[in-house]
Short mmCIF file of C-alpha atoms (C1' of nucleotides) and ligand atoms in Angstrom, two decimals:
data_model
loop_
_atom_site.label_atom_id
_atom_site.label_comp_id
_atom_site.label_asym_id
_atom_site.label_seq_id
_atom_site.Cartn_x
_atom_site.Cartn_y
_atom_site.Cartn_z
CA UNK R 1 35.92 28.32 1.25
CA UNK R 2 34.20 25.57 3.12
CA UNK R 3 30.93 27.65 3.55
CA UNK R 4 30.27 27.45 -0.34
CA UNK R 5 28.57 24.68 -1.94
CA UNK R 6 31.59 23.57 -3.96
CA UNK R 7 33.52 23.84 -0.60
CA UNK R 8 30.97 21.17 1.15
CA UNK R 9 31.05 18.84 -1.40
CA UNK R 10 34.44 18.49 -1.38
CA UNK R 11 34.79 18.61 2.24
CA UNK R 12 32.02 15.60 2.41
CA UNK R 13 33.96 13.89 -0.54
CA UNK R 14 37.01 13.89 1.32
CA UNK R 15 35.32 12.60 4.68
CA UNK R 16 33.80 9.44 2.44
CA UNK R 17 37.37 8.92 1.04
CA UNK R 18 38.67 8.88 4.62
CA UNK R 19 36.51 6.33 5.74
CA UNK R 20 36.60 4.16 2.66
CA UNK R 21 40.60 4.29 3.40
CA UNK R 22 39.99 3.39 7.14
CA UNK R 23 38.14 0.82 6.74
CA UNK R 24 40.33 -0.92 3.81
CA UNK R 25 37.61 -0.25 1.17
CA UNK R 26 38.00 0.69 -2.33
CA UNK R 27 37.40 3.85 -4.17
CA UNK R 28 35.75 3.12 -7.41
CA UNK R 29 34.25 4.61 -10.31
CA UNK R 30 30.69 3.97 -9.33
CA UNK R 31 30.85 5.23 -5.74
CA UNK R 32 31.95 8.30 -7.05
CA UNK R 33 29.54 8.75 -9.55
CA UNK R 34 26.91 7.99 -7.04
CA UNK R 35 28.43 10.19 -4.43
CA UNK R 36 28.63 13.18 -7.09
CA UNK R 37 24.76 12.40 -8.44
CA UNK R 38 23.69 12.21 -4.46
CA UNK R 39 25.19 15.92 -4.12
CA UNK R 40 23.59 17.51 -6.83
CA UNK R 41 20.10 16.49 -5.81
CA UNK R 42 17.69 18.26 -3.20
CA UNK R 43 17.51 15.69 -0.17
CA UNK R 44 15.01 13.10 0.92
CA UNK R 45 15.61 10.84 -1.96
CA UNK R 46 14.44 7.30 -2.00
CA UNK R 47 17.21 4.71 -3.15
CA UNK R 48 14.91 4.44 -6.14
CA UNK R 49 15.02 7.83 -7.15
CA UNK R 50 18.70 8.37 -6.80
CA UNK R 51 19.28 4.95 -8.75
CA UNK R 52 17.20 6.68 -11.80
CA UNK R 53 19.37 9.61 -11.63
CA UNK R 54 22.53 7.83 -11.54
CA UNK R 55 21.32 5.60 -14.18
CA UNK R 56 20.80 8.99 -16.46
CA UNK R 57 24.57 9.50 -15.94
CA UNK R 58 25.94 6.07 -16.25
CA UNK R 59 23.56 3.49 -17.36
CA UNK R 60 25.85 0.28 -16.23
CA UNK R 61 25.38 1.25 -12.41
CA UNK R 62 22.91 -1.41 -10.94
CA UNK R 63 20.29 -0.85 -8.23
CA UNK R 64 22.24 -2.81 -5.65
CA UNK R 65 25.30 -0.91 -5.91
CA UNK R 66 23.53 2.43 -5.39
CA UNK R 67 21.80 0.97 -1.88
CA UNK R 68 24.93 -0.41 -1.04
CA UNK R 69 26.76 3.25 -0.99
CA UNK R 70 23.92 4.99 0.19
CA UNK R 71 24.31 2.87 3.42
CA UNK R 72 28.23 3.72 3.32
CA UNK R 73 27.14 7.35 3.38
CA UNK R 74 25.29 6.77 6.41
CA UNK R 75 27.67 4.81 8.12
CA UNK R 76 30.37 7.63 7.56
CA UNK R 77 28.17 10.24 8.49
CA UNK R 78 27.75 12.45 5.49
CA UNK R 79 24.03 10.99 4.97
CA UNK R 80 21.25 10.25 7.41
CA UNK R 81 18.11 7.74 6.63
CA UNK R 82 15.00 8.67 7.36
CA UNK R 83 11.64 6.91 7.17
CA UNK R 84 8.52 9.16 6.65
CA UNK R 85 5.60 6.25 6.90
CA UNK R 86 5.65 5.63 3.01
CA UNK R 87 7.56 2.32 3.52
CA UNK R 88 10.66 3.21 1.96
CA UNK R 89 13.77 4.80 3.39
CA UNK R 90 14.90 8.26 2.05
CA UNK R 91 18.34 10.00 2.59
CA UNK R 92 19.46 13.36 3.08
CA UNK R 93 22.77 15.05 3.24
CA UNK R 94 24.21 15.58 6.76
CA UNK R 95 26.17 18.82 7.39
CA UNK R 96 28.14 19.01 10.94
CA UNK R 97 26.20 18.72 13.67
CA UNK R 98 22.98 20.31 12.87
CA UNK R 99 19.86 18.50 13.77
CA UNK R 100 16.48 19.07 12.34
CA UNK R 101 13.08 17.52 12.36
CA UNK R 102 10.34 17.30 9.93
CA UNK R 103 7.19 18.36 8.73
CA UNK R 104 5.65 16.42 6.28
CA UNK R 105 2.42 17.25 3.87
CA UNK R 106 0.38 14.23 3.83
CA UNK R 107 -1.07 15.66 0.45
CA UNK R 108 1.38 16.27 -1.71
CA UNK R 109 4.75 14.78 -0.01
CA UNK R 110 6.27 18.13 0.38
CA UNK R 111 9.06 18.03 3.39
CA UNK R 112 9.69 20.93 5.32
CA UNK R 113 12.68 21.09 7.94
CA UNK R 114 12.62 22.97 11.41
CA UNK R 115 14.88 23.31 14.33
CA UNK R 116 13.63 23.71 17.94
CA UNK R 117 15.85 23.83 20.40
CA UNK R 118 12.99 24.03 23.06
CA UNK R 119 11.14 20.96 22.19
CA UNK R 120 15.03 19.54 22.16
CA UNK R 121 15.40 20.51 25.78
CA UNK R 122 12.20 19.49 26.82
CA UNK R 123 13.04 16.05 25.28
CA UNK R 124 15.99 15.75 26.99
CA UNK R 125 13.98 16.34 30.50
CA UNK R 126 11.56 13.82 29.50
CA UNK R 127 14.75 11.46 29.04
CA UNK R 128 16.14 12.71 32.17
CA UNK R 129 12.98 11.71 34.40
CA UNK R 130 13.03 8.00 33.02
CA UNK R 131 16.42 7.97 33.50
CA UNK R 132 16.82 6.99 29.62
CA UNK R 133 20.43 7.62 27.78
CA UNK R 134 18.78 8.89 24.77
CA UNK R 135 20.94 8.41 21.21
CA UNK R 136 18.66 9.72 18.92
CA UNK R 137 15.06 10.50 18.39
CA UNK R 138 12.45 11.32 15.82
CA UNK R 139 9.77 13.86 15.39
CA UNK R 140 7.68 14.47 12.65
CA UNK R 141 4.67 16.51 12.19
CA UNK R 142 2.15 15.34 9.69
CA UNK R 143 -0.45 17.47 7.87
CA UNK R 144 -1.40 19.76 4.93
CA UNK R 145 0.38 22.14 3.84
CA UNK R 146 -0.75 25.61 2.88
CA UNK R 147 -1.23 24.94 -0.77
CA UNK R 148 -2.68 21.66 -0.11
CA UNK R 149 -4.86 22.80 2.76
CA UNK R 150 -6.46 25.58 0.76
CA UNK R 151 -7.88 23.01 -1.86
CA UNK P 1 -18.23 2.31 35.73
CA UNK P 2 -16.44 3.71 32.62
CA UNK P 3 -13.22 3.94 34.79
CA UNK P 4 -12.92 0.50 35.39
CA UNK P 5 -11.00 -2.03 33.47
CA UNK P 6 -14.35 -4.10 32.71
CA UNK P 7 -15.98 -1.20 32.07
CA UNK P 8 -13.83 0.23 29.37
CA UNK P 9 -13.55 -3.06 27.65
CA UNK P 10 -17.14 -3.12 27.49
CA UNK P 11 -17.12 0.40 26.14
CA UNK P 12 -14.60 -0.29 23.70
CA UNK P 13 -16.58 -3.68 22.21
CA UNK P 14 -19.47 -1.16 21.95
CA UNK P 15 -17.47 1.23 19.87
CA UNK P 16 -16.18 -1.54 17.66
CA UNK P 17 -19.91 -3.39 17.37
CA UNK P 18 -21.31 0.02 16.43
CA UNK P 19 -18.66 0.51 13.76
CA UNK P 20 -19.25 -2.73 12.24
CA UNK P 21 -23.00 -1.75 11.96
CA UNK P 22 -22.46 1.71 10.53
CA UNK P 23 -20.30 0.16 7.80
CA UNK P 24 -22.61 -2.88 6.95
CA UNK P 25 -19.87 -5.12 8.51
CA UNK P 26 -20.82 -8.35 10.40
CA UNK P 27 -20.06 -9.23 13.94
CA UNK P 28 -18.53 -12.71 13.70
CA UNK P 29 -16.97 -14.83 16.33
CA UNK P 30 -13.09 -14.86 15.06
CA UNK P 31 -13.75 -10.71 15.70
CA UNK P 32 -14.81 -11.17 18.99
CA UNK P 33 -12.32 -13.65 19.68
CA UNK P 34 -9.75 -11.17 18.34
CA UNK P 35 -10.75 -8.48 20.07
CA UNK P 36 -11.24 -9.93 23.39
CA UNK P 37 -7.49 -11.44 23.39
CA UNK P 38 -6.55 -7.67 22.08
CA UNK P 39 -7.74 -6.42 25.36
CA UNK P 40 -6.25 -8.69 27.68
CA UNK P 41 -2.66 -8.07 26.33
CA UNK P 42 -0.27 -5.04 27.09
CA UNK P 43 0.09 -2.75 24.34
CA UNK P 44 2.23 -2.43 21.58
CA UNK P 45 2.03 -5.94 20.02
CA UNK P 46 2.60 -6.91 16.74
CA UNK P 47 0.43 -8.85 14.27
CA UNK P 48 2.57 -11.77 14.72
CA UNK P 49 2.61 -11.44 18.54
CA UNK P 50 -1.30 -11.33 18.54
CA UNK P 51 -1.68 -13.88 16.04
CA UNK P 52 0.23 -16.40 18.40
CA UNK P 53 -1.66 -15.27 21.36
CA UNK P 54 -5.35 -15.70 19.32
CA UNK P 55 -4.04 -19.25 18.21
CA UNK P 56 -3.62 -20.08 21.94
CA UNK P 57 -7.43 -19.42 22.23
CA UNK P 58 -8.73 -20.69 18.89
CA UNK P 59 -6.31 -22.66 16.47
CA UNK P 60 -8.38 -22.34 13.85
CA UNK P 61 -8.19 -18.18 13.50
CA UNK P 62 -5.83 -17.32 10.59
CA UNK P 63 -3.05 -14.83 10.42
CA UNK P 64 -4.57 -12.62 7.60
CA UNK P 65 -8.15 -11.94 9.70
CA UNK P 66 -5.76 -11.01 12.97
CA UNK P 67 -4.69 -8.50 10.74
CA UNK P 68 -7.62 -7.30 9.08
CA UNK P 69 -9.25 -6.87 12.40
CA UNK P 70 -6.56 -4.88 13.79
CA UNK P 71 -6.84 -2.58 10.89
CA UNK P 72 -10.34 -2.28 11.51
CA UNK P 73 -9.84 -1.14 15.45
CA UNK P 74 -7.33 1.37 14.05
CA UNK P 75 -10.09 2.34 11.54
CA UNK P 76 -12.66 2.69 14.32
CA UNK P 77 -10.34 4.28 16.53
CA UNK P 78 -10.31 1.95 19.35
CA UNK P 79 -6.40 0.93 18.38
CA UNK P 80 -3.65 3.02 16.95
CA UNK P 81 -0.72 1.42 15.01
CA UNK P 82 2.67 2.41 15.54
CA UNK P 83 6.19 1.86 14.24
CA UNK P 84 9.30 2.15 16.20
CA UNK P 85 11.49 1.31 13.32
CA UNK P 86 12.11 -2.48 13.77
CA UNK P 87 9.81 -3.16 10.49
CA UNK P 88 6.83 -4.21 11.71
CA UNK P 89 3.86 -2.58 12.92
CA UNK P 90 2.48 -2.46 16.42
CA UNK P 91 -1.06 -1.97 18.06
CA UNK P 92 -1.83 -0.22 21.28
CA UNK P 93 -5.42 0.65 22.72
CA UNK P 94 -6.69 4.08 22.33
CA UNK P 95 -8.63 5.35 25.55
CA UNK P 96 -10.55 8.25 24.54
CA UNK P 97 -8.67 11.71 23.74
CA UNK P 98 -5.42 11.19 25.29
CA UNK P 99 -2.18 11.28 23.64
CA UNK P 100 1.24 10.32 24.46
CA UNK P 101 4.73 9.44 22.79
CA UNK P 102 7.24 7.13 23.40
CA UNK P 103 10.58 5.97 24.78
CA UNK P 104 12.05 3.06 22.94
CA UNK P 105 15.13 0.86 24.44
CA UNK P 106 17.18 -0.06 21.63
CA UNK P 107 19.19 -2.84 24.08
CA UNK P 108 15.63 -4.53 25.35
CA UNK P 109 12.95 -3.15 23.01
CA UNK P 110 11.39 -1.81 26.56
CA UNK P 111 8.76 1.00 25.37
CA UNK P 112 7.77 3.51 27.81
CA UNK P 113 5.14 6.13 27.38
CA UNK P 114 5.19 9.88 28.43
CA UNK P 115 3.00 13.00 27.88
CA UNK P 116 4.47 16.23 27.57
CA UNK P 117 2.17 19.44 27.03
CA UNK P 118 4.59 21.74 26.73
CA UNK P 119 6.35 20.03 23.87
CA UNK P 120 2.98 19.57 22.04
CA UNK P 121 2.42 23.20 22.46
CA UNK P 122 5.63 24.00 20.86
CA UNK P 123 4.88 21.60 18.11
CA UNK P 124 1.78 23.53 17.21
CA UNK P 125 4.38 26.74 17.18
CA UNK P 126 6.08 25.11 14.73
CA UNK P 127 3.14 24.14 12.48
CA UNK P 128 1.55 27.61 12.89
CA UNK P 129 4.97 29.42 11.66
CA UNK P 130 4.92 27.11 8.56
CA UNK P 131 0.94 27.58 7.88
CA UNK P 132 0.67 23.78 8.36
CA UNK P 133 -2.57 22.06 9.28
CA UNK P 134 -1.31 19.21 11.60
CA UNK P 135 -3.08 15.93 11.02
CA UNK P 136 -0.68 13.69 13.43
CA UNK P 137 2.79 13.52 14.70
CA UNK P 138 5.04 11.18 16.03
CA UNK P 139 7.91 11.79 18.77
CA UNK P 140 9.99 8.78 19.82
CA UNK P 141 13.11 8.87 21.83
CA UNK P 142 15.55 5.87 21.31
CA UNK P 143 18.33 5.11 23.62
CA UNK P 144 18.85 3.04 26.91
CA UNK P 145 16.62 2.00 29.49
CA UNK P 146 18.62 2.45 33.08
CA UNK P 147 18.92 -1.68 33.02
CA UNK P 148 20.60 -1.70 29.82
CA UNK P 149 22.80 1.32 30.52
CA UNK P 150 24.29 -0.50 33.24
CA UNK P 151 25.39 -2.99 31.51
"C1'" DA W 1 -35.40 -21.63 4.81
"C1'" DC W 2 -33.94 -18.26 1.47
"C1'" DA W 3 -31.05 -14.93 -0.84
"C1'" DT W 4 -27.55 -11.64 -0.62
"C1'" DA W 5 -23.38 -9.99 0.39
"C1'" DA W 6 -19.69 -10.13 3.94
"C1'" DT W 7 -15.76 -13.11 5.78
"C1'" DT W 8 -12.49 -16.39 6.33
"C1'" DG W 9 -7.94 -19.05 5.80
"C1'" DA W 10 -4.67 -20.78 2.79
"C1'" DA W 11 -1.87 -19.46 -0.22
"C1'" DA W 12 0.27 -16.70 -3.59
"C1'" DA W 13 1.48 -11.84 -4.78
"C1'" DT W 14 3.86 -7.41 -3.85
"C1'" DG W 15 7.45 -4.36 -2.71
"C1'" DG W 16 11.49 -2.28 -0.35
"C1'" DT W 17 15.81 -4.40 1.53
"C1'" DT W 18 19.27 -7.32 1.77
"C1'" DG W 19 21.80 -11.51 0.36
"C1'" DT W 20 24.53 -14.55 -3.13
"C1'" DC W 21 28.21 -15.61 -6.30
"C1'" DA W 22 31.13 -15.60 -10.45
"C1'" DA W 23 33.12 -12.17 -12.99
"C1'" DT W 24 35.76 -7.55 -12.75
"C1'" DA W 25 38.16 -4.06 -10.79
"C1'" DT W 26 41.44 -1.61 -7.20
"C1'" DA W 27 45.70 -1.19 -4.81
"C1'" DA W 28 49.43 -2.64 -2.57
"C1'" DA W 29 53.56 -5.66 -3.60
"C1'" DC W 30 56.90 -7.49 -6.38
"C1'" DG C 1 54.77 -3.04 -15.56
"C1'" DT C 2 53.32 -7.80 -13.75
"C1'" DT C 3 51.71 -10.49 -9.95
"C1'" DT C 4 48.67 -11.15 -5.88
"C1'" DA C 5 45.11 -10.61 -2.72
"C1'" DT C 6 41.26 -8.89 -1.56
"C1'" DA C 7 36.98 -5.49 -2.24
"C1'" DT C 8 33.57 -4.60 -5.50
"C1'" DT C 9 29.68 -5.31 -9.13
"C1'" DG C 10 25.68 -6.26 -11.29
"C1'" DA C 11 22.00 -9.87 -12.12
"C1'" DC C 12 19.15 -12.30 -9.50
"C1'" DA C 13 17.33 -14.82 -5.87
"C1'" DA C 14 15.75 -14.65 -1.01
"C1'" DC C 15 13.69 -12.27 2.52
"C1'" DC C 16 9.91 -10.70 5.44
"C1'" DA C 17 6.32 -8.00 6.78
"C1'" DT C 18 2.37 -6.85 4.58
"C1'" DT C 19 -1.41 -7.38 1.21
"C1'" DT C 20 -4.75 -9.53 -2.11
"C1'" DT C 21 -7.07 -13.55 -4.10
"C1'" DC C 22 -10.54 -16.53 -4.47
"C1'" DA C 23 -13.54 -20.36 -3.29
"C1'" DA C 24 -15.93 -22.14 0.70
"C1'" DT C 25 -18.48 -20.64 4.64
"C1'" DT C 26 -20.81 -17.68 7.63
"C1'" DA C 27 -24.15 -13.66 8.92
"C1'" DT C 28 -28.26 -11.08 8.36
"C1'" DG C 29 -32.74 -9.52 6.62
"C1'" DT C 30 -36.46 -11.16 4.19
MN1 MN K 1 15.88 16.77 6.51
MN1 MN K 2 1.77 3.67 23.55
ZN1 ZN K 3 1.19 19.66 0.20
ZN1 ZN K 4 16.60 -1.62 27.89
#
DNA sequence: ACATAATTGAAAATGGTTGTCAATATAAAC
DNA sequence: GTTTATATTGACAACCATTTTCAATTATGT
């Protein structure tokens, strides 16, 4: 069950509710609407983009609330904020412990994800060589996707 | 001679002058002051930081001119703009074809540089697997430097 | 020196993000 | 259910790095 889309959504929602409770925060209609809409979308959405989707479902929700709620998602670990050089933050769902990096098409904005354990290991080597304690990293490859390259 | 610091400075200045000429742009006092001060500093300076240094030498130079000139440096290839997540662009000198990535201390802001050909190769593999034509990439490792880790 | 076009610096505009605050909603206590 | 204390909301303003505007100035070719 925890492998299905439905099960995942339930799990993430519970994580969020637990986080709210643990911090003495309140479970509001707006937060639930925003979470539901967020779960329906594909990843890498900007605040603005999610705000427009949320308005489609409930026009009374304000931009600031969407933004604050996305920050909360990131705080409790169900979402991560990313920056791909277009000057605005984008949020994506986080599933458990998986980590991935990104290929970004500078032509059409397409974002692909990849995992490469060898690169991760080499990064750790680099960190060790410099006696750095790594907290996180970012690796992004920018270029043209096949479709854009053939134009 | 082209290996000495002096020789390098002369070379970069010439590259810039050639770029100006090729674009029908003008060689001004401000641009030369900004280039000279930029060459004297260590890398990864923000516009604001360089602006303050330039004012020390000539208080009449404006912030916008410093910013526009840094953009010109980047355009002609003698500088590169970087972003390390603190919300402001930073510029560094570019020497020839070398490429490097960065370790960034989240404690004190220290920035170390490293080169890792194996990682570069693996990145190319990833790009090939997805039929992407890579134009550039960014790899940054964030964490604590030895000094900050031992506090 | 003259003409043309680029440059400059001060100030305002921009745009994503974050802060303010009075009105409202939540959840626990009564 | 009612009261009470506290968190939340949404409209708006503030923030801040960056970019644009524009009249005055400067560089360059003739
Ligand atoms: Mn992703
Ligand atoms: Mn560097
Ligand atoms: Zn594309
Ligand atoms: Zn440090």
